[in-house]
């Protein structure tokens, strides 16, 4: 019988690496950064503002920085009541605090949007990738209804390590972008649209179905997931972990 | 009470225009040409070959020409057994007979395909529009994965009266085409694809969701419907009925 | 190797035709009219009122007219604060300004509705086609539950260049209309209905599935798309561009 | 506490009415006729031919007649091996035996089809209603693409007690029929079609969504269910049970 | 060529039977009663209160009675402002006026509900069938979670001409009822439920899929359609039109 | 003919066991406890507060305890107006009263949640199982994004008779738990999530599709159903009925 | 910081319990029985017959017994070529070998089917539960179309520890059974049916939506999963592990 | 007006970079490698074998290597008839030819499968990434039903630049992997499964819904797309283009 490559002792070491903080209502994964390169982030949706603050305190203690996503106005104000200097971006619904000394950002993540309505989701991706330690740039409003706006930006597309392409309605932009560059493309469908494109399902299907290879897709409106993945790719390309 | 604009007598005239031939198993609509500009066409699917031939005979008597769509090999051979000169296109599964003197085709319908796999549906559209009396041209394999192939053909796009754009997988081509011209665009999604694009539903959704106005869509794989509609538009533009 | 029909120089000319205005938050496609026959139109949904006004100013400068669709009350009032003479249609949620000398409308677009609940979407189609330069007429409340109301209007159906047929619930009207005329028919499903017809998907499916050829369909509630396409068809039939 | 209207003794009588025959692999419901007016019918799908024959023997003993639906060729031949006089309709895939003296059929059930492809399902409805004891008439190929064929048959529609309307593709016919008569209409969607209408779901949705009241719908291709329901309605109208 | 059974002159007579009232925003189908046995009914959803009143006036003039369904509080109060004696049922959202001399109701329609939450839809069916002229009875809260409540009511089930069975969640009741009687059963799925049964689609599917024949189904929450169909069946059974 | 195993007399006895209380608007199933081990529970959704109180009185009389689920604030306050000592859990939306002498709980039901957002549904399951008579324990926030939190709790998983695992978003937790223990696992998908996981359908599909056997699933957000089933399993394991 | 309840050392022990056999193309989980009470079972679908035999050899060595599910005829014959005494059930597509001394089965699992077409899935559940060590009994063909067949079997339902209820088409049986007993009920939807019930989705939805608590559901046609879960429940009730 | 960053002359240069070969039935994109880093690959599905060979010849001339995916046996044999040394992998349905001198592969792509049934899709990903120039390693059969098999391989997961995780049924593996490493994860759902997981849609939804960030998803069974994207990421990390 061929055993696995790790001895049981090694496996034990893996597990022993992974404690957590039990707050009663939540178990905070304080070693997630060691494991995945990015600290645990707080998804504020369906959490009470005081729960958000309690988890944020714990994470800030452990990591010197903390990011809250999908923050309602109530949650954001609760965080600012505790830490008035917390940075709140209303459009992306994110709040973050960073008590570490300024760190240079690494590599280059370019976030591209098809229309002006996709800006909130793009902002969430940008805030997240920046929090992870990536340098982020933006390219707005280059959807396929005016293709020349995109073609004029080919050098910018080709100057980044990874592209996050955010689009609602028919979601054709990521495939078109992937066909024009050799960079990895992360498609983010948005729930912008109505009728057949309501809820973002048409955009999601289009991005998955694209015949241009080099595209992968995250959940509808999931700017956070796209930001983390973009950072992971960018960090590999930049030759190291986040700052 | 404001009555409708037609007197009952006028309405009666409308109805009186519309007799049909009762074959027992089918009621052949011999005056459809007078009403819609195009004779009844035989959808061969789920019909027995002898039923197809019987209806074809009746329609040929009435109009001097007949078109069969979705013809199986058995149905096509049955028609050719009766009329060895019937023209059978295997790829589009159409058979037609035209006993009228040669008629010049009118205007210009351009049928565009995204990939080589879409050719069967494009052929059905072309056979149909030609049968109706339109001049048909083709532009193949210009999908969005190699956009320059399309951009090189802008003059051709702009030289036709109406564009039929056939695409499977993500179905982005009709929107891109509509953004580059001022011609009416008919999108035809095809069932080419797998996974999320299996059956053509992703392509259908993309075409309906496109943010480029000027596109309307027919059912998946419905080359016949696209061909008739293209002819109707082309006939209006060319200033008259089919030849 | 057979090169494309255009030389690279020609292709360059195509692209060089296509500048745009970068407003920072949006890239305004000021040459869309030259390319597609219709200026860029502002979809106000998910845009801030001041963004709508900024884009509107730019487009009015470039074209002498501007159309805003899906305008909320806030957006409409913001436009009127800038230009009190802007024409706001509450039911269709459109606002438009036209500073050009009066232009005669061309051809004939007939917009048909199945029920009184479909009027908002029909209005959006009408405002759009008129803005593009087409002459628009209306025929209301002729759904299939009272077929004689439609049959009494056959001459009107046959007097237009193109028919836009708006229907919710089961969406059977476009197929019935297409079977009675030789004109192109654009079906517009509406989100009127509940249960199986909630959201307009049953009407959409019916229109795509119709066995009467000559119908193509736009997205649910997409009066704007139907209006542009109707104008494109009408403009071909009327022998020229919009006025 | 207000008890139910039946005493427990009465309820016992209800149950005592309802024995069955245990064949080991099946429990034959020999008193279903007493309870519902129609004997148990054998759905042959996924049953072995010898199982079909064994159940058929038992039901014939109990009722003097038996009907098999969804019979494969193998199942039909197995029944005929036992009873060479069994009547097999290939198109409807039904087999029946009736050893009772000839019985007059009651009332009038009219079965209407939109296209020639719907004939198999219509046949199943007809065989079933006839087996139940109803007089059945047929009206074929009157779909909405040639409305005058239907309008010419209004007296026939109005001369029956109940209408079964069978249609695939867009399924608009039952609503149109219901708007022209005061008779109950049973819509039967069929799986004829492709793309959006593949599998019969578009037709089903259309029939449920119709704005013409007076229509109810059975499952796709369920000619058997439509036949039983039509008989139940017809039997009430004709003033008694099946013959 | 075998012509249809009607001469064109006869067909003309049919059409000539069918005038209507053009109110500008609506075409009121004042002869619908002659054609279908039931006057046009006003679906108030998406109509302005003053439009509802205008149509109601016209219909009351023509028929001496009028029914409004899906009436909002605003619409209902607008009708009562015009006619303070209009009967408004809040739970079913119906309003009706009947200026005719009292008419005896005919036959028997039994409306059965699975749970107390289905009462609103059941009320709409009851108001509608009563308006049409049928005698209506009710049987509440006999869902399959307490089957004995239903079994105790078998005599009531068997004493009516037609059964309307209203159920949400899993929607199993119509099939169980149909297996216990020989009466026609109309299933009405309701949007009561959550998760997989949210919106009523699970109940709809269950009712269509039932293996107990004798059931047909209307759209989710469509008490109105069920009421009209029940009346049509009841009227045939009772040997005449509505009173 | 082999009759069923029960004589008709026995069957009658079964039915005679099953009276109910007719409140007019509801039929209260007072003997449900004798039949299923658990008294009828009141689903407050879509019931008026006074209806909830009336049914609660009746059930309390019959059983000495009563549970209300999906109680709105209005309904909960109405119950407390009648019985100020009624226990209301806002997060689970349950209210209960128990006038019996304290009863020890039996066995062990462990309720596991993936994230803090699933707590409301988990609370409903806990309140229900406790009401039925089971001892309930909780394990919170052990989702698969931090697997070590779960692995650290294996002894707790293996110390219970049955596991209820509540998870939204991708719903992977029940399968992972089932692969680590030999206890029965009840998966409860929650409607926590957005995009593809909105409404809980992705979590439901994941739980049904899991390749780890030993999991069964209840409807989305159906903590009540999970609680009853967990109690049924626990009661069998603990060797008797609820206390 | 409150650490988890297990020390890292304990967690290491857990992992150290779990080696496996690496066959190159598969990793055989030979300690699954210790972990979950049931040895790994071979899902033969998409495996080559020789792969099935190789894994079966390994599992038989480790456990003295082996079960193969979804075995094609080819796979079953390959197993029998190796071990001619392997027991092959064609209808359930299972093969098993048991080299242990005869073991008494424990407790009682009752498997109930709605119709004769559900027998294959029921057989898979029965073979699986028996393999796990449970005593299995069967009750066939008691669907809701003949409810008295079920009512006559109440004592049998109440004599088992757990009920597996297998049903296709509308899938109403599990809810009806759960309302009549206090035992846990596992619903197994089958893919028997057509139209809306094709593929088993209507039955699945019905079972999840049932208002009778005490039911949980496994995937469509998943007799294997139901068998394992039934054994887990039965083993708890019988007071110990499988024999 | 801020113009785009490219002058029209620059844009022209972009376009001038992009010629193609017109084969009549196909336009071969011979400069795709220059644009995207990977030559055009032939999707053989729905192409005739002789078409596949003709395109392969052209691409081999241009690039010195060619890859065919989704090759039927007929297509593969046709390629081998032309080039007997073409390498055909039956399980992945790929054929490739490489006439270049041997090139070292760069970086590291690890392809992980949940079960043995996912091997075909994983092979397609491996063949593709290798063709692009990446070094590929494999890790098979580590699904979540035996989690220790995965935990034992953590060092391997963490030693690669990018992970491709292939899984059918519930598709939980990519999320679990992403939570254990800091590498980018590409999820590939497969169509392995039945019932709710049939066609791969449950696995797709699970992967999109995962709460573990760092995962993006390609279409069901799209090993090719995953292979190209993995190469793009790996090439960035390895500091250069493919070899």
PDB file of C-alpha atoms in Angstrom, chain A residues 15 18-20 22 24-29 31-32 35 40 43 45-47 51 55 70 124 199 201 204 219-225, chain F residues 91 115-118 121 138-153 169 190-198 221:
ATOM      1  CA  UNK A  15      -3.335  21.172  11.500  1.00  0.00           C
ATOM      2  CA  UNK A  18      -4.301  26.549  12.430  1.00  0.00           C
ATOM      3  CA  UNK A  19      -5.800  27.916  15.694  1.00  0.00           C
ATOM      4  CA  UNK A  20      -8.661  30.460  15.807  1.00  0.00           C
ATOM      5  CA  UNK A  22     -13.730  31.892  19.520  1.00  0.00           C
ATOM      6  CA  UNK A  24     -18.930  32.901  20.956  1.00  0.00           C
ATOM      7  CA  UNK A  25     -21.036  34.069  17.996  1.00  0.00           C
ATOM      8  CA  UNK A  26     -18.097  33.651  15.578  1.00  0.00           C
ATOM      9  CA  UNK A  27     -14.807  31.807  15.269  1.00  0.00           C
ATOM     10  CA  UNK A  28     -12.244  34.282  13.881  1.00  0.00           C
ATOM     11  CA  UNK A  29      -9.684  32.658  11.615  1.00  0.00           C
ATOM     12  CA  UNK A  31      -4.134  32.491  10.907  1.00  0.00           C
ATOM     13  CA  UNK A  32      -5.818  32.704   7.543  1.00  0.00           C
ATOM     14  CA  UNK A  35      -2.352  29.967   5.119  1.00  0.00           C
ATOM     15  CA  UNK A  40      -9.845  37.067   6.931  1.00  0.00           C
ATOM     16  CA  UNK A  43     -18.615  40.128   5.046  1.00  0.00           C
ATOM     17  CA  UNK A  45     -24.154  41.412   5.254  1.00  0.00           C
ATOM     18  CA  UNK A  46     -26.569  39.899   7.807  1.00  0.00           C
ATOM     19  CA  UNK A  47     -24.242  40.748  10.677  1.00  0.00           C
ATOM     20  CA  UNK A  51     -20.739  42.050  15.696  1.00  0.00           C
ATOM     21  CA  UNK A  55     -14.674  40.928  14.770  1.00  0.00           C
ATOM     22  CA  UNK A  70     -20.940  44.784   1.906  1.00  0.00           C
ATOM     23  CA  UNK A 124     -15.000  46.601  -4.486  1.00  0.00           C
ATOM     24  CA  UNK A 199     -29.809  39.652 -11.940  1.00  0.00           C
ATOM     25  CA  UNK A 201     -27.338  35.664 -15.264  1.00  0.00           C
ATOM     26  CA  UNK A 204     -22.508  35.223 -16.305  1.00  0.00           C
ATOM     27  CA  UNK A 219     -19.970  35.051  -8.995  1.00  0.00           C
ATOM     28  CA  UNK A 220     -22.233  37.923 -10.035  1.00  0.00           C
ATOM     29  CA  UNK A 221     -21.254  41.210  -8.325  1.00  0.00           C
ATOM     30  CA  UNK A 222     -18.369  39.451  -6.545  1.00  0.00           C
ATOM     31  CA  UNK A 223     -15.803  42.231  -6.727  1.00  0.00           C
ATOM     32  CA  UNK A 224     -14.247  40.956  -3.520  1.00  0.00           C
ATOM     33  CA  UNK A 225     -13.495  37.487  -4.912  1.00  0.00           C
TER      34      UNK A 225
ATOM     35  CA  UNK F  91     -33.996  35.838  15.554  1.00  0.00           C
ATOM     36  CA  UNK F 115     -21.347  31.101   9.164  1.00  0.00           C
ATOM     37  CA  UNK F 116     -22.763  33.649  11.564  1.00  0.00           C
ATOM     38  CA  UNK F 117     -25.416  34.603   9.019  1.00  0.00           C
ATOM     39  CA  UNK F 118     -27.094  31.199   9.296  1.00  0.00           C
ATOM     40  CA  UNK F 121     -32.457  29.301  10.637  1.00  0.00           C
ATOM     41  CA  UNK F 138     -24.937  24.115  19.039  1.00  0.00           C
ATOM     42  CA  UNK F 139     -21.692  24.436  17.117  1.00  0.00           C
ATOM     43  CA  UNK F 140     -21.313  27.772  15.295  1.00  0.00           C
ATOM     44  CA  UNK F 141     -19.194  29.199  12.452  1.00  0.00           C
ATOM     45  CA  UNK F 142     -17.231  26.153  11.279  1.00  0.00           C
ATOM     46  CA  UNK F 143     -17.545  26.617   7.496  1.00  0.00           C
ATOM     47  CA  UNK F 144     -15.155  25.102   4.964  1.00  0.00           C
ATOM     48  CA  UNK F 145     -13.185  28.343   4.474  1.00  0.00           C
ATOM     49  CA  UNK F 146     -11.463  27.534   7.783  1.00  0.00           C
ATOM     50  CA  UNK F 147     -11.628  23.763   7.931  1.00  0.00           C
ATOM     51  CA  UNK F 148      -9.469  23.436  11.047  1.00  0.00           C
ATOM     52  CA  UNK F 149     -12.279  24.985  13.097  1.00  0.00           C
ATOM     53  CA  UNK F 150     -14.392  21.958  12.176  1.00  0.00           C
ATOM     54  CA  UNK F 151     -11.670  19.335  12.538  1.00  0.00           C
ATOM     55  CA  UNK F 152     -11.066  20.559  16.088  1.00  0.00           C
ATOM     56  CA  UNK F 153     -14.672  19.629  16.928  1.00  0.00           C
ATOM     57  CA  UNK F 169     -23.613  30.287  -0.157  1.00  0.00           C
ATOM     58  CA  UNK F 190     -30.168  28.949   3.712  1.00  0.00           C
ATOM     59  CA  UNK F 191     -31.015  31.859   1.480  1.00  0.00           C
ATOM     60  CA  UNK F 192     -27.821  33.676   2.494  1.00  0.00           C
ATOM     61  CA  UNK F 193     -25.891  34.712  -0.604  1.00  0.00           C
ATOM     62  CA  UNK F 194     -26.184  36.678  -3.850  1.00  0.00           C
ATOM     63  CA  UNK F 195     -25.827  36.100  -7.574  1.00  0.00           C
ATOM     64  CA  UNK F 196     -25.764  32.390  -8.308  1.00  0.00           C
ATOM     65  CA  UNK F 197     -26.263  31.607  -4.635  1.00  0.00           C
ATOM     66  CA  UNK F 198     -29.121  34.072  -4.144  1.00  0.00           C
ATOM     67  CA  UNK F 221     -34.519  28.040   5.334  1.00  0.00           C
TER      68      UNK F 221
END
